[in-house]
mmCIF file of C-alpha atoms in Angstrom:
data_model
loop_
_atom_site.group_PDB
_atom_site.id
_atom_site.type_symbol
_atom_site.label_atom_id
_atom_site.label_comp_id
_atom_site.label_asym_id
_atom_site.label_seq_id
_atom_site.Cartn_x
_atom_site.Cartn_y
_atom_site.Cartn_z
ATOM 1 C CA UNK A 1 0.000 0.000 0.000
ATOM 2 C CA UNK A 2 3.119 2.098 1.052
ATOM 3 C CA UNK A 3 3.756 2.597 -2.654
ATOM 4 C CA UNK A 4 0.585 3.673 -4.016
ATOM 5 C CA UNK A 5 0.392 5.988 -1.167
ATOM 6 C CA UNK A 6 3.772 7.991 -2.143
ATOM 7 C CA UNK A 7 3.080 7.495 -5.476
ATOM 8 C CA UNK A 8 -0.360 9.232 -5.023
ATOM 9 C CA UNK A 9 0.446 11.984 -2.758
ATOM 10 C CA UNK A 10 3.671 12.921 -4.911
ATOM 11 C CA UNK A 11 2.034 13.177 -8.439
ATOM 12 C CA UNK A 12 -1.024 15.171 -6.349
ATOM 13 C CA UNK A 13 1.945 17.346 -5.516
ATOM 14 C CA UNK A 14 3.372 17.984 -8.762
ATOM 15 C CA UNK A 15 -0.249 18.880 -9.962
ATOM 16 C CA UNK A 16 -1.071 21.152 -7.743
ATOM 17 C CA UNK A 17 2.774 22.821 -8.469
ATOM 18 C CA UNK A 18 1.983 22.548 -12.046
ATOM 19 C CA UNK A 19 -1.549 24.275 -12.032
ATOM 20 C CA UNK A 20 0.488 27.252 -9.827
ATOM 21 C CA UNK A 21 3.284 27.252 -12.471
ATOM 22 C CA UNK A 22 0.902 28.316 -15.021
ATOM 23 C CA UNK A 23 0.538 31.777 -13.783
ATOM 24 C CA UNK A 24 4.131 32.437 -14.028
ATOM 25 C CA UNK A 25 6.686 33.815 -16.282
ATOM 26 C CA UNK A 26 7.105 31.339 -18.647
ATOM 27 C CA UNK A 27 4.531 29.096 -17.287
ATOM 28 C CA UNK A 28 3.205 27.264 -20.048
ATOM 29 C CA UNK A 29 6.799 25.717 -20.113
ATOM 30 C CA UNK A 30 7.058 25.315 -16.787
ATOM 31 C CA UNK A 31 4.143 23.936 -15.714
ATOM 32 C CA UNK A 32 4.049 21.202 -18.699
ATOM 33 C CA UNK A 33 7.499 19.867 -17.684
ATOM 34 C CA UNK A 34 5.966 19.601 -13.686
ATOM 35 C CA UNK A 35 3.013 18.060 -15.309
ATOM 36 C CA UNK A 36 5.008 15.117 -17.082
ATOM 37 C CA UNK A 37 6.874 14.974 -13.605
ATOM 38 C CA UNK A 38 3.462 14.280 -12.202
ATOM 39 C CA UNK A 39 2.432 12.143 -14.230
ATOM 40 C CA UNK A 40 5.631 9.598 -13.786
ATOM 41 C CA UNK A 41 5.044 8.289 -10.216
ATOM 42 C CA UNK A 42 2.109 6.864 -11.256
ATOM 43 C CA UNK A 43 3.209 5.548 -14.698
ATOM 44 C CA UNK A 44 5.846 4.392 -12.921
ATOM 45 C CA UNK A 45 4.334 2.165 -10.168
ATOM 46 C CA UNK A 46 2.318 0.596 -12.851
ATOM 47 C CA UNK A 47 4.924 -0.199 -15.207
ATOM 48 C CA UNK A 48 6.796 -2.104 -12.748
ATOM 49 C CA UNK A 49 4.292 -3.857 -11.001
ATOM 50 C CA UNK A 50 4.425 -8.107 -11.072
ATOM 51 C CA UNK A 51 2.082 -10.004 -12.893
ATOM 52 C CA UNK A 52 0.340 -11.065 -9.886
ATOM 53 C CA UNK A 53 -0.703 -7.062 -9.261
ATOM 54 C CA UNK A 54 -4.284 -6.296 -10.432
ATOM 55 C CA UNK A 55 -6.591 -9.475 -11.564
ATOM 56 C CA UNK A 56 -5.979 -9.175 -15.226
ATOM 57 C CA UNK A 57 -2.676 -8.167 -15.335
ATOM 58 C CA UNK A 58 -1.841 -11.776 -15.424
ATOM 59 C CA UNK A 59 -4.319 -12.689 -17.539
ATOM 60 C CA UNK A 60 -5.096 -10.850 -20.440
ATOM 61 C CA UNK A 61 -2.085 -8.198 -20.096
ATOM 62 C CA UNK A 62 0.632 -10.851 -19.619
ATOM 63 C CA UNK A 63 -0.815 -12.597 -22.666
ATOM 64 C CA UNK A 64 -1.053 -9.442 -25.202
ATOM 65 C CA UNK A 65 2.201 -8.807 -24.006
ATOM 66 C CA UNK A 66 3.998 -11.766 -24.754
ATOM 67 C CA UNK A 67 1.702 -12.723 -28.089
ATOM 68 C CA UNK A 68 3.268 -8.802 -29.254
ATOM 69 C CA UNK A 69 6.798 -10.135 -29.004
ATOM 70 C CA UNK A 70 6.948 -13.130 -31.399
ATOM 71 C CA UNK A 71 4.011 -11.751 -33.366
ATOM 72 C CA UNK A 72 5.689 -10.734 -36.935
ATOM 73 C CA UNK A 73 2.533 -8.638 -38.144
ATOM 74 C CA UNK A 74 -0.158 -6.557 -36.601
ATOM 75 C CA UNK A 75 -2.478 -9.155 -38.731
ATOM 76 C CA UNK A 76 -0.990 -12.348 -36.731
ATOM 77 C CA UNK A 77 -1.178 -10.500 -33.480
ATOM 78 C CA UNK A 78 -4.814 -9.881 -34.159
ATOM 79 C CA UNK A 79 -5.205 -13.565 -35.053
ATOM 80 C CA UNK A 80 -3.718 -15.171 -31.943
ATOM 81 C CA UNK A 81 -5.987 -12.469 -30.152
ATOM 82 C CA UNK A 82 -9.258 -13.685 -31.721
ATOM 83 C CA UNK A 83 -8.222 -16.932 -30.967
ATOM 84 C CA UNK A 84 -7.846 -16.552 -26.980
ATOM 85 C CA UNK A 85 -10.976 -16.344 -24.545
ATOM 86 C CA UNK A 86 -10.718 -12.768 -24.274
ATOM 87 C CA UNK A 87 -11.860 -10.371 -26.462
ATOM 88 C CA UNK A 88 -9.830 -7.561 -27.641
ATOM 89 C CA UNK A 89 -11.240 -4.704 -29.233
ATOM 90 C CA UNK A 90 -9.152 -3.982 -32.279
ATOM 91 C CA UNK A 91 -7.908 -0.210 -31.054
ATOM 92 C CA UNK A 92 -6.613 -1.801 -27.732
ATOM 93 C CA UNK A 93 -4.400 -4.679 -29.688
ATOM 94 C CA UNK A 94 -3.369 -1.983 -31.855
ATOM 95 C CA UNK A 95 -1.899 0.387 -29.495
ATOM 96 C CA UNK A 96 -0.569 -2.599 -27.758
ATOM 97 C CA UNK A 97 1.033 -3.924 -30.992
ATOM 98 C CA UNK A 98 3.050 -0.624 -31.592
ATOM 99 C CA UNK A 99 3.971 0.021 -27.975
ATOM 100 C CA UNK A 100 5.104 -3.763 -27.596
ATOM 101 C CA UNK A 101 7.265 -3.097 -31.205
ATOM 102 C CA UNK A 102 8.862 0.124 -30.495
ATOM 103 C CA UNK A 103 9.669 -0.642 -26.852
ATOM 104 C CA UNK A 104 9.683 -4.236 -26.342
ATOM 105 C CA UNK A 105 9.438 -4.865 -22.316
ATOM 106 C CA UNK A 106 7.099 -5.578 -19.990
ATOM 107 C CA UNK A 107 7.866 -1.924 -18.106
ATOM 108 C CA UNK A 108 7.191 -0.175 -20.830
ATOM 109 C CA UNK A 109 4.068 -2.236 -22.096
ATOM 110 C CA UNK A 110 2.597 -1.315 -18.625
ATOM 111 C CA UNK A 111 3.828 2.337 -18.488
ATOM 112 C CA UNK A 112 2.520 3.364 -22.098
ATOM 113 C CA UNK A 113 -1.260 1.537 -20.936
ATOM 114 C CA UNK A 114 -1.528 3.537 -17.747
ATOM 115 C CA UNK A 115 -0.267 7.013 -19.634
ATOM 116 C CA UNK A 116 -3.149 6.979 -21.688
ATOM 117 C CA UNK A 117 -5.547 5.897 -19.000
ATOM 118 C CA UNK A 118 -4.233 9.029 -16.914
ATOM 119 C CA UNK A 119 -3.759 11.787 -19.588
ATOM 120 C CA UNK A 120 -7.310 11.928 -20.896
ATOM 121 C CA UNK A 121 -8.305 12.621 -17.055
ATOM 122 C CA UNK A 122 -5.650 14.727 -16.612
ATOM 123 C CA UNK A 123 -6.327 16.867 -19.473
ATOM 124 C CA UNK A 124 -9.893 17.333 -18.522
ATOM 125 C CA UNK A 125 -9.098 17.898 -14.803
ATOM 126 C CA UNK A 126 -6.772 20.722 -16.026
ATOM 127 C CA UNK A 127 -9.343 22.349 -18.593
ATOM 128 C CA UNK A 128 -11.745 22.284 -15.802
ATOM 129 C CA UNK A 129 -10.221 23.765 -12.804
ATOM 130 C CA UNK A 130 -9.237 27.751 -12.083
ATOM 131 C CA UNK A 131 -6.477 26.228 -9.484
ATOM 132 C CA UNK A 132 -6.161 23.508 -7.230
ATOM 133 C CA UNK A 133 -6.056 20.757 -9.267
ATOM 134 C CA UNK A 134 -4.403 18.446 -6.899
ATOM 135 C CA UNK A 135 -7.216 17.442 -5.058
ATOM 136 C CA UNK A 136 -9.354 16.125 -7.660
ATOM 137 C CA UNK A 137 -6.487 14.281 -9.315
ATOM 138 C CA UNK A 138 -5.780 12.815 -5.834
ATOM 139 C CA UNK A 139 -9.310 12.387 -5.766
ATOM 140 C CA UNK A 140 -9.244 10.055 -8.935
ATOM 141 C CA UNK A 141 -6.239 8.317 -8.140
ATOM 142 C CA UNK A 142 -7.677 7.201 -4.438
ATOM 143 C CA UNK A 143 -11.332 5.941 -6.607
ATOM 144 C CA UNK A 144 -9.626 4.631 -9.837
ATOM 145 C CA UNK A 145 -6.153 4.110 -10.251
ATOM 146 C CA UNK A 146 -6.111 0.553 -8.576
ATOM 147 C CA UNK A 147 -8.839 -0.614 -10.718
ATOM 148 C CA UNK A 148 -7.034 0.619 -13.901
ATOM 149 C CA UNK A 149 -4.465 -1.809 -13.094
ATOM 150 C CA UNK A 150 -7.019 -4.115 -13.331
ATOM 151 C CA UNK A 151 -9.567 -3.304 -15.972
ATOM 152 C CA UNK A 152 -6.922 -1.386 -18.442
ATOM 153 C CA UNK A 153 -8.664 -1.818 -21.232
ATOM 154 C CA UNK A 154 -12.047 0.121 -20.079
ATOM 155 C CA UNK A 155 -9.978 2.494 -18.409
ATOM 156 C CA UNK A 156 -8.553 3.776 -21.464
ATOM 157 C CA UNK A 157 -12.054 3.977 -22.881
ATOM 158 C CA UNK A 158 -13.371 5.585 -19.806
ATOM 159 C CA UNK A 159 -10.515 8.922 -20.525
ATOM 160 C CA UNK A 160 -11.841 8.729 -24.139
ATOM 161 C CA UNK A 161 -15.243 8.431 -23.147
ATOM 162 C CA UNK A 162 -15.016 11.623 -20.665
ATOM 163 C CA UNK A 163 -13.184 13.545 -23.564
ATOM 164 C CA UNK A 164 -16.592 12.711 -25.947
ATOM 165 C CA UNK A 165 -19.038 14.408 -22.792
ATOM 166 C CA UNK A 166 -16.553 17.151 -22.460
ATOM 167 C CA UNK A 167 -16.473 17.756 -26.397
ATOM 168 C CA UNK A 168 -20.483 17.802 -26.257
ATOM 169 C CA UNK A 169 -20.714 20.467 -23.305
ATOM 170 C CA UNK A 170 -18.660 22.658 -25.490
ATOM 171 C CA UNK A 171 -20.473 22.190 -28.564
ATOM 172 C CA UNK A 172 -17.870 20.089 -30.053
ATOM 173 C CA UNK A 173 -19.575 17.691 -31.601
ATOM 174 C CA UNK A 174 -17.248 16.273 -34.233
ATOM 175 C CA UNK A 175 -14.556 15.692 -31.472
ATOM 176 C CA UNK A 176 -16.999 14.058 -28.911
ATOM 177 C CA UNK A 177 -18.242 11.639 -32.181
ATOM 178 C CA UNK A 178 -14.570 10.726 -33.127
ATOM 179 C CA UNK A 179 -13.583 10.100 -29.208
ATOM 180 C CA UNK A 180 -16.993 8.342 -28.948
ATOM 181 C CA UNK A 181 -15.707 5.613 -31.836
ATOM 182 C CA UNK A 182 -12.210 5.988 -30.381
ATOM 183 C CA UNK A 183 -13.469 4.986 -27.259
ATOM 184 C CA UNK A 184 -15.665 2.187 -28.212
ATOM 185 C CA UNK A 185 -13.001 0.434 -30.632
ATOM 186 C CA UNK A 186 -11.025 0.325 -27.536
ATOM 187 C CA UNK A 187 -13.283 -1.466 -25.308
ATOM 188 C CA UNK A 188 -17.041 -2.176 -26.248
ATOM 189 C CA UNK A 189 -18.393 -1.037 -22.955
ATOM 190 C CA UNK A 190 -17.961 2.504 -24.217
ATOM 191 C CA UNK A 191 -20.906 2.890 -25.785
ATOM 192 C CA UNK A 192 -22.401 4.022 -22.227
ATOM 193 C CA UNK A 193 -20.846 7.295 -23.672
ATOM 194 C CA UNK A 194 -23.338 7.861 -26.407
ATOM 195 C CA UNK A 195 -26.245 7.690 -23.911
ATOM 196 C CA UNK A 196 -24.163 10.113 -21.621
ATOM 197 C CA UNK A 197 -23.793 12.693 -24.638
ATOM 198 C CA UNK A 198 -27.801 11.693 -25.706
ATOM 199 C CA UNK A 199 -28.680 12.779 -21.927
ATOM 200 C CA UNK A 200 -26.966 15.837 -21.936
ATOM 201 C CA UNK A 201 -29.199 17.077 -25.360
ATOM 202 C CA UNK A 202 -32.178 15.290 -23.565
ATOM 203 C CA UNK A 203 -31.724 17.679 -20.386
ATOM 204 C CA UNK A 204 -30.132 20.726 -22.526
ATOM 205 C CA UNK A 205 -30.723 23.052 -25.232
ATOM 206 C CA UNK A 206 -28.811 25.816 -26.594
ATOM 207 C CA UNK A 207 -29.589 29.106 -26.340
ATOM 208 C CA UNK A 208 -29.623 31.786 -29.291
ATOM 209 C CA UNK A 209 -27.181 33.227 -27.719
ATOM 210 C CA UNK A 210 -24.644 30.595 -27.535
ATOM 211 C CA UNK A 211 -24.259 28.687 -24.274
ATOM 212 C CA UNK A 212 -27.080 25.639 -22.726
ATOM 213 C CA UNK A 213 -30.035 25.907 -20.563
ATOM 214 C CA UNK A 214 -32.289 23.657 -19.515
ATOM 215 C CA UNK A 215 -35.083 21.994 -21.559
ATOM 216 C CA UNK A 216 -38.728 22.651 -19.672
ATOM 217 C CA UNK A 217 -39.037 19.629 -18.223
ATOM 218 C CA UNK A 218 -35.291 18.796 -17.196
ATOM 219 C CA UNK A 219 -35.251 20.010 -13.947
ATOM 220 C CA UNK A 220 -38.137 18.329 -12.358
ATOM 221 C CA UNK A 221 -36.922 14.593 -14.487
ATOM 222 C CA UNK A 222 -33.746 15.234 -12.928
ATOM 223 C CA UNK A 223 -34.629 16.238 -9.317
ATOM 224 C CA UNK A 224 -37.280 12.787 -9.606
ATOM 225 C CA UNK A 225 -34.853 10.547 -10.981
ATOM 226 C CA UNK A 226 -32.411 11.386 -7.797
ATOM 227 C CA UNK A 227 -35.407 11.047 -5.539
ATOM 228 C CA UNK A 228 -36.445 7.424 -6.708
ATOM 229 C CA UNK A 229 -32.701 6.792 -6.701
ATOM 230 C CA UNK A 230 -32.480 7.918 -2.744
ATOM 231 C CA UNK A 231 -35.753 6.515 -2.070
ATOM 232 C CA UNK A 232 -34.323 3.123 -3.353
ATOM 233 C CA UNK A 233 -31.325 3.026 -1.127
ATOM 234 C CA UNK A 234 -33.749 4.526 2.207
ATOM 235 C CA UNK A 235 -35.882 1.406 1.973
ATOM 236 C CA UNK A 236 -34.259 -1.093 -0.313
ATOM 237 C CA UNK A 237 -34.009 -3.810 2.436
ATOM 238 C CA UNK A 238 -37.475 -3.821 2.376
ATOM 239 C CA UNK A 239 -37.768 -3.581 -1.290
ATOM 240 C CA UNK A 240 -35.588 -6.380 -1.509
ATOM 241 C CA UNK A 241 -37.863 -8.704 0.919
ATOM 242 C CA UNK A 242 -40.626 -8.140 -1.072
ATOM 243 C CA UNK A 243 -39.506 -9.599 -4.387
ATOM 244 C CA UNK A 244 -36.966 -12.034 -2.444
ATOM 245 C CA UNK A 245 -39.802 -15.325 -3.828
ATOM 246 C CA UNK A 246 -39.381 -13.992 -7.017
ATOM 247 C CA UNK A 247 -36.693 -16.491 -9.881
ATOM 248 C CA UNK A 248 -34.075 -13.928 -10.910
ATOM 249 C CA UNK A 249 -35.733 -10.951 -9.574
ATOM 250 C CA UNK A 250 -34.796 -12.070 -6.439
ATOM 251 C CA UNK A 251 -31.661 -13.235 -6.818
ATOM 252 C CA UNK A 252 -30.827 -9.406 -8.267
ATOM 253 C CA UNK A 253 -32.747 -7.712 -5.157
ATOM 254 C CA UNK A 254 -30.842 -9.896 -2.701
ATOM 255 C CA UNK A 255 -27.567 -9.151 -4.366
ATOM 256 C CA UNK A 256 -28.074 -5.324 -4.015
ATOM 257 C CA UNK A 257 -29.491 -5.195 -0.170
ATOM 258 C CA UNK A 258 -25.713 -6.469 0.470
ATOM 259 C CA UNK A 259 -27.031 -8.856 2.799
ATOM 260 C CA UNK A 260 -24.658 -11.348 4.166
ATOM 261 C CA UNK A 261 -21.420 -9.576 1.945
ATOM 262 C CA UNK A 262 -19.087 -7.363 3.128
ATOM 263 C CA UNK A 263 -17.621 -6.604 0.002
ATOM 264 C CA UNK A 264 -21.075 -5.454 -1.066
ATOM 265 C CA UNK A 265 -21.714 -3.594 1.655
ATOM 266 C CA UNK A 266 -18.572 -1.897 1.587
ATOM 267 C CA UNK A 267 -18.984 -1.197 -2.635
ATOM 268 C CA UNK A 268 -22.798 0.181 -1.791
ATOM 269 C CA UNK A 269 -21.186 2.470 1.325
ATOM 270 C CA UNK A 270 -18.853 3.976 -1.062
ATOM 271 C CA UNK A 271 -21.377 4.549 -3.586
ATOM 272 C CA UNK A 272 -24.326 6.148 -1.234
ATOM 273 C CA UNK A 273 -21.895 8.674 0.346
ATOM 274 C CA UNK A 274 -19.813 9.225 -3.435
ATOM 275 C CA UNK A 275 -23.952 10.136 -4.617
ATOM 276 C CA UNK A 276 -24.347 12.401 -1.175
ATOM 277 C CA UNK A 277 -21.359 14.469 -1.254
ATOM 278 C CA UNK A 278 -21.665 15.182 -5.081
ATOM 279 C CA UNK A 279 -25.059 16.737 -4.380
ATOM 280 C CA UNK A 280 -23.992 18.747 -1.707
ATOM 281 C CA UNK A 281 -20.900 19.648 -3.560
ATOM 282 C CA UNK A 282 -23.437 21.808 -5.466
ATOM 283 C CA UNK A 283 -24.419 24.341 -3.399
ATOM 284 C CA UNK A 284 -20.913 25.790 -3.812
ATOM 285 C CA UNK A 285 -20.345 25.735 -7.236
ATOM 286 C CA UNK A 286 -20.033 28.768 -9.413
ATOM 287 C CA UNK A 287 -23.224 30.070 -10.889
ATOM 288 C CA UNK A 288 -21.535 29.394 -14.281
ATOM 289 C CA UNK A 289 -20.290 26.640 -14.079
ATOM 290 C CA UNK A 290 -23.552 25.455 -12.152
ATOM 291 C CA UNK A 291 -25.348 23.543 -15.090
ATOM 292 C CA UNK A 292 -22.274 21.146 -15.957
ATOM 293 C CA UNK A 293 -22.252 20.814 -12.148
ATOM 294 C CA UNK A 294 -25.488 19.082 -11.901
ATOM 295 C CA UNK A 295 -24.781 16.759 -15.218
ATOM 296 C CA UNK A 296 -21.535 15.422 -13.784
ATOM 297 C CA UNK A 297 -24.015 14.757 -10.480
ATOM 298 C CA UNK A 298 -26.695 13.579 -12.341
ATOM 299 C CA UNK A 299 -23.982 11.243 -13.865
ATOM 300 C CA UNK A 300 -22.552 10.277 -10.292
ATOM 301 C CA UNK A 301 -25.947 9.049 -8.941
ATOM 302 C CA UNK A 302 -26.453 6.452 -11.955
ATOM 303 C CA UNK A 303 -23.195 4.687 -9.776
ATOM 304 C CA UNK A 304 -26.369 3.480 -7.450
ATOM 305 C CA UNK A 305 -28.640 1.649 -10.237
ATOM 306 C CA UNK A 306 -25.628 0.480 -11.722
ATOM 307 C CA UNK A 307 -24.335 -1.125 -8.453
ATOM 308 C CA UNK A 308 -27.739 -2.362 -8.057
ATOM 309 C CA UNK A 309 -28.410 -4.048 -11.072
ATOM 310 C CA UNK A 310 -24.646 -5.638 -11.299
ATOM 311 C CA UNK A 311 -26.340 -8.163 -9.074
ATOM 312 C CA UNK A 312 -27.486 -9.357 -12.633
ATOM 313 C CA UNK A 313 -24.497 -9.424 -14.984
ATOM 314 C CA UNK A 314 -20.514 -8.390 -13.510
ATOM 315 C CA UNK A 315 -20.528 -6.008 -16.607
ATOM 316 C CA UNK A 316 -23.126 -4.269 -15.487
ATOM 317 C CA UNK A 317 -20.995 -2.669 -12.869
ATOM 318 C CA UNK A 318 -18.168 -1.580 -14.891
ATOM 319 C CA UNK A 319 -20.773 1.050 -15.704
ATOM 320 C CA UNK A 320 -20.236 2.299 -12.299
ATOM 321 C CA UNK A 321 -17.316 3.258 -13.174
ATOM 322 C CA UNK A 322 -17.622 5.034 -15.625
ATOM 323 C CA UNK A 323 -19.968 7.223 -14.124
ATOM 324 C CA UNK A 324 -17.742 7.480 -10.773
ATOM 325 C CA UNK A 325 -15.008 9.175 -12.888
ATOM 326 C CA UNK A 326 -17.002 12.488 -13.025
ATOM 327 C CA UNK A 327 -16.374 13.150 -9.470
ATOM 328 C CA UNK A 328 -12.900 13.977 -10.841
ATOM 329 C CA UNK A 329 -14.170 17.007 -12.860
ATOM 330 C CA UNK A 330 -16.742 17.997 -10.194
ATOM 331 C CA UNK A 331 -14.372 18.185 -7.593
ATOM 332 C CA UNK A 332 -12.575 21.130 -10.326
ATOM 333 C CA UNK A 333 -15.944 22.855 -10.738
ATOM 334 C CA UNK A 334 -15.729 23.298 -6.784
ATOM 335 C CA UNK A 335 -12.597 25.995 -7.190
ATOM 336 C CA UNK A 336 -14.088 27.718 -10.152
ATOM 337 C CA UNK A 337 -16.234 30.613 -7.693
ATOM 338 C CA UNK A 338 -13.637 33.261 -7.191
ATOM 339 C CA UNK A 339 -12.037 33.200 -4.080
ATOM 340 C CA UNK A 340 -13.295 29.633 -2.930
ATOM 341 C CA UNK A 341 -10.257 28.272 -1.426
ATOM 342 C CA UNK A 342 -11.915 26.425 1.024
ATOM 343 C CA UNK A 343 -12.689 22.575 0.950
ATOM 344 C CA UNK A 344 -16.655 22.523 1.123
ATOM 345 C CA UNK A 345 -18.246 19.947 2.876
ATOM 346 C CA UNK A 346 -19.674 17.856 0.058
ATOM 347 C CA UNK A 347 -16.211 17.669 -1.366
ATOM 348 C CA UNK A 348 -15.122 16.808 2.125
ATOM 349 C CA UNK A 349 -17.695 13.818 1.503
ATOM 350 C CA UNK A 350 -16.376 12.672 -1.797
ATOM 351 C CA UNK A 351 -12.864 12.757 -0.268
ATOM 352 C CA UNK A 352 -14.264 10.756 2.380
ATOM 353 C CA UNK A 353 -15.789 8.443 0.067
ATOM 354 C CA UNK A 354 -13.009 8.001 -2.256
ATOM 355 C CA UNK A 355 -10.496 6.865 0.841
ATOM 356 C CA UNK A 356 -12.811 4.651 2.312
ATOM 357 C CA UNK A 357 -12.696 3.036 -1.472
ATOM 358 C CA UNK A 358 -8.999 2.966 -1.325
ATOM 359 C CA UNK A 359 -8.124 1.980 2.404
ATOM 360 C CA UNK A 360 -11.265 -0.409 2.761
ATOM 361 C CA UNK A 361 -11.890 -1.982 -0.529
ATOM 362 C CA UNK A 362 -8.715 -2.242 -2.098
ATOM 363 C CA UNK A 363 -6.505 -2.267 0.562
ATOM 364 C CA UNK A 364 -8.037 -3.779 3.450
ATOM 365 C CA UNK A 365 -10.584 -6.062 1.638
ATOM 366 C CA UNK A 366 -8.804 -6.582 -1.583
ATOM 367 C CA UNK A 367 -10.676 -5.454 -4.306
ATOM 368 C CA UNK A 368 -8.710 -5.933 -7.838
ATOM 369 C CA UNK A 369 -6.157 -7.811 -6.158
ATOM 370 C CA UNK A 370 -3.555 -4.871 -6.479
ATOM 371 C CA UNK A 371 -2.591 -4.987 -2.254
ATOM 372 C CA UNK A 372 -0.081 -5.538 -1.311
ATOM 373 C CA UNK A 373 1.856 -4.340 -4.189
ATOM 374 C CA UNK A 374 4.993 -6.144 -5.417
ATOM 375 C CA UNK A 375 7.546 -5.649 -8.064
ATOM 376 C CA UNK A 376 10.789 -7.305 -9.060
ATOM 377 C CA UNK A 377 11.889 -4.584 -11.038
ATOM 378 C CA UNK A 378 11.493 -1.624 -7.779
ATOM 379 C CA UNK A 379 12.246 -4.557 -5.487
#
C-alpha cells in the first residue's frame, strides 16, 4: 500500500505545483514539464508492477504482451488475439502492438497503458479547474487508479469516453463523435458514452445566444430521478424482501441489499456517500459553471442503479465506473467561484468516500487484487 500511497500523494503534488506554475513567467513551459513529472510516479508504479498485481494483469495483459513479441505482423497479433478467450477490441491490440514493437518490455508495455488511462483525465481535470487541481487528481487516483491496473482496457475507454461528454458540453460535436468511436473500438463497454452525450441534449438546449439551458421539463426529471434513486437506497431492504420469492428478480434484489457480503456492503457504502457528497458539492459551485455541475451529479448518482443491477451481470458494474469518474471534474468545478479556497463539505464527503474506497476496498478487503503491491523490477 506504502507505494501507491507515495506514489499518489507525490504526483497530487506535482499537480497542484503545475496548475500554480501556469501563472508564471514562462509558465506554459514550466508547468508542462511539472506536469510530465506528475504524471511519472504513477506511470511508474504501474509499469513495474508483477504479474500477480491487479486481476488481469496476469491474464489478459501478460498474454497481449507476450503474443506482441513473437508476433511478426499486426495481422498475426490480431489472429492469436481472436483466438484466446478474451476479447480484444481492435484499437486496444493496436496500441498494444506498436507500444510492444517500439519498446519491447514488460515496463514499458505497462507504463505506455496507464499514460493513456491518466492523460485523458488529466487533461480534462486541467481544462476544468481555475487552481487547485491536486485534489481532484488525488481524488481520482484514491477511486480509480487501482482498478485501472485491473480493468486497463475500459480504463482507457473511460478517458476517451469523458473527452466525448466534455467535447459535447462545449459544442464540439465532431470531437466528442470521433472520441466516442475511439473509445468504443477500444473497449465495447464505451458505448455508455453515447447515452451520456444523448442525456446531456435530452436535459439541454442551446440558447440563441450561444451557451445551454435547460429543456422545460429537465429540472423536475432530474430532481425525480435522484429522488427514486435515494428513495431506493432509504428502503431497499425492504424492497428487496418483497420480491426475495421472485426467480431472478430475487436473486438481483438480494444481491443489491448487500445482505450477508461485506464486500457489497462496503462497494454500496462507497457509492451512497460518493452520490451524497456530489449533491452537496453543489451548493458551492459557481453560478456558471452550475449547469455542468449538476450533469456530472446527475452522472454520479447512476453509480447506485448500476451497483444495483450488477447483481445481474458483472458487466453491469463496470458502468459504475464510468460514471464514478465524473467526481474527478466535479471536484474542479468546486474551485471555479472566485475566491473559494476552502474545501466545502460535500467535497469533504467525496474525499471521504473516495479513501474509504482505497483503504477499505482495495486495501483492506482486496478489491482488484492490487494490495499488497509487489515488483521485481522496484524490489
Amino acid at each position: 500500500m506504502i507505494p501507491y500511497l507515495v506514489a499518489f500523494l507525490v504526483s497530487s503534488g506535482l499537480f497542484e505545483l503545475g496548475k500554480t506554475a501556469e501563472g508564471m513567467r514562462r509558465g506554459r513551459f514550466a508547468s508542462s514539464l511539472v506536469y510530465i513529472l506528475a504524471m511519472l510516479p504513477l506511470c511508474i508504479v504501474a509499469g513495474a508492477r508483477d504479474l500477480g498485481i491487479g486481476t488481469d494483469t496476469g491474464g489478459y495483459g501478460a498474454f497481449m504482451y507476450t503474443q506482441g513479441l513473437f508476433a511478426d505482423s499486426f495481422s498475426s497479433y490480431l489472429e492469436a488475439l481472436d483466438g484466446s478467450y478474451w476479447d480484444i477490441a481492435p484499437l486496444y491490440a493496436l496500441f498494444s502492438y506498436i507500444v510492444i514493437k517500439l519498446l519491447g518490455t514488460q515496463f514499458a508495455y505497462f507504463f505506455a497503458v496507464e499514460v493513456a488511462i491518466v492523460l485523458p483525465v488529466f487533461l480534462v481535470a486541467r481544462r476544468m479547474c481555475a487552481r487547485h487541481l491536486g485534489l481532484p487528481m488525488l481524488l481520482y487516483m484514491l477511486v480509480l487508479f487501482i482498478p485501472s491496473l485491473n480493468l486497463m482496457r475500459q480504463s482507457v475507454a473511460m478517458g476517451l469516453v469523458l473527452l466525448a461528454v466534455i467535447g459535447i458540453m462545449e459544442c464540439k460535436k465532431t470531437r466528442a463523435v470521433i472520441f466516442l468511436i475511439l473509445g468504443v473500438l477500444t473497449h465495447t463497454s464505451a458505448v455508455v458514452g453515447v447515452a451520456f452525450c444523448l442525456l446531456w441534449h435530452v436535459f439541454f438546449r442551446q440558447k440563441n445566444g450561444g451557451g445551454w439551458g435547460y429543456r422545460a421539463w429537465a429540472q423536475p426529471l432530474m430532481l425525480l430521478s435522484v429522488l427514486v434513486v435515494l428513495a431506493a437506497v432509504l428502503f431497499f431492504r425492504q424492497i428487496a424482501g418483497f420480491f426475495a420469492d421472485l426467480e431472478g428478480v430475487g436473486r438481483l434484489f438480494a444481491y443489491a441489499a448487500h445482505s450477508g457480503s461485506e464486500y457489497s456492503t462496503s462497494s454500496a457504502f462507497f457509492v451512497a456517500f460518493l452520490t451524497t457528497g456530489s449533491l452537496v458539492m453543489l451548493k458551492g459551485i459557481n453560478s456558471q459553471s452550475r449547469l455542468n455541475a449538476v450533469f456530472f451529479c446527475w452522472l454520479i448518482s447512476l453509480c447506485i442503479p448500476f451497483y444495483v443491477l450488477s447483481g445481474l451481470d458483472n458487466t453491469i458494474a463496470r458502468m459504475m465506473e464510468y460514471c464514478a469518474l465524473f467526481a474527478t471534474p466535479l471536484a474542479c468545478l468546486c474551485f471555479s467561484k472566485p475566491g473559494q479556497d476552502r474545501i466545502p463539505i460535500g467535497l469533504w464527503i467525496v474525499a471521504g468516500s473516495s479513501a474509504f474506497r482505497f483503504f477499505v476496498c482495495f486495501a483492506w478487503q482486496g478489491f482488484s487484487a492490487a494490495i499488497p503491491y509487489t515488483s521485481a523490477l522496484l524490489g
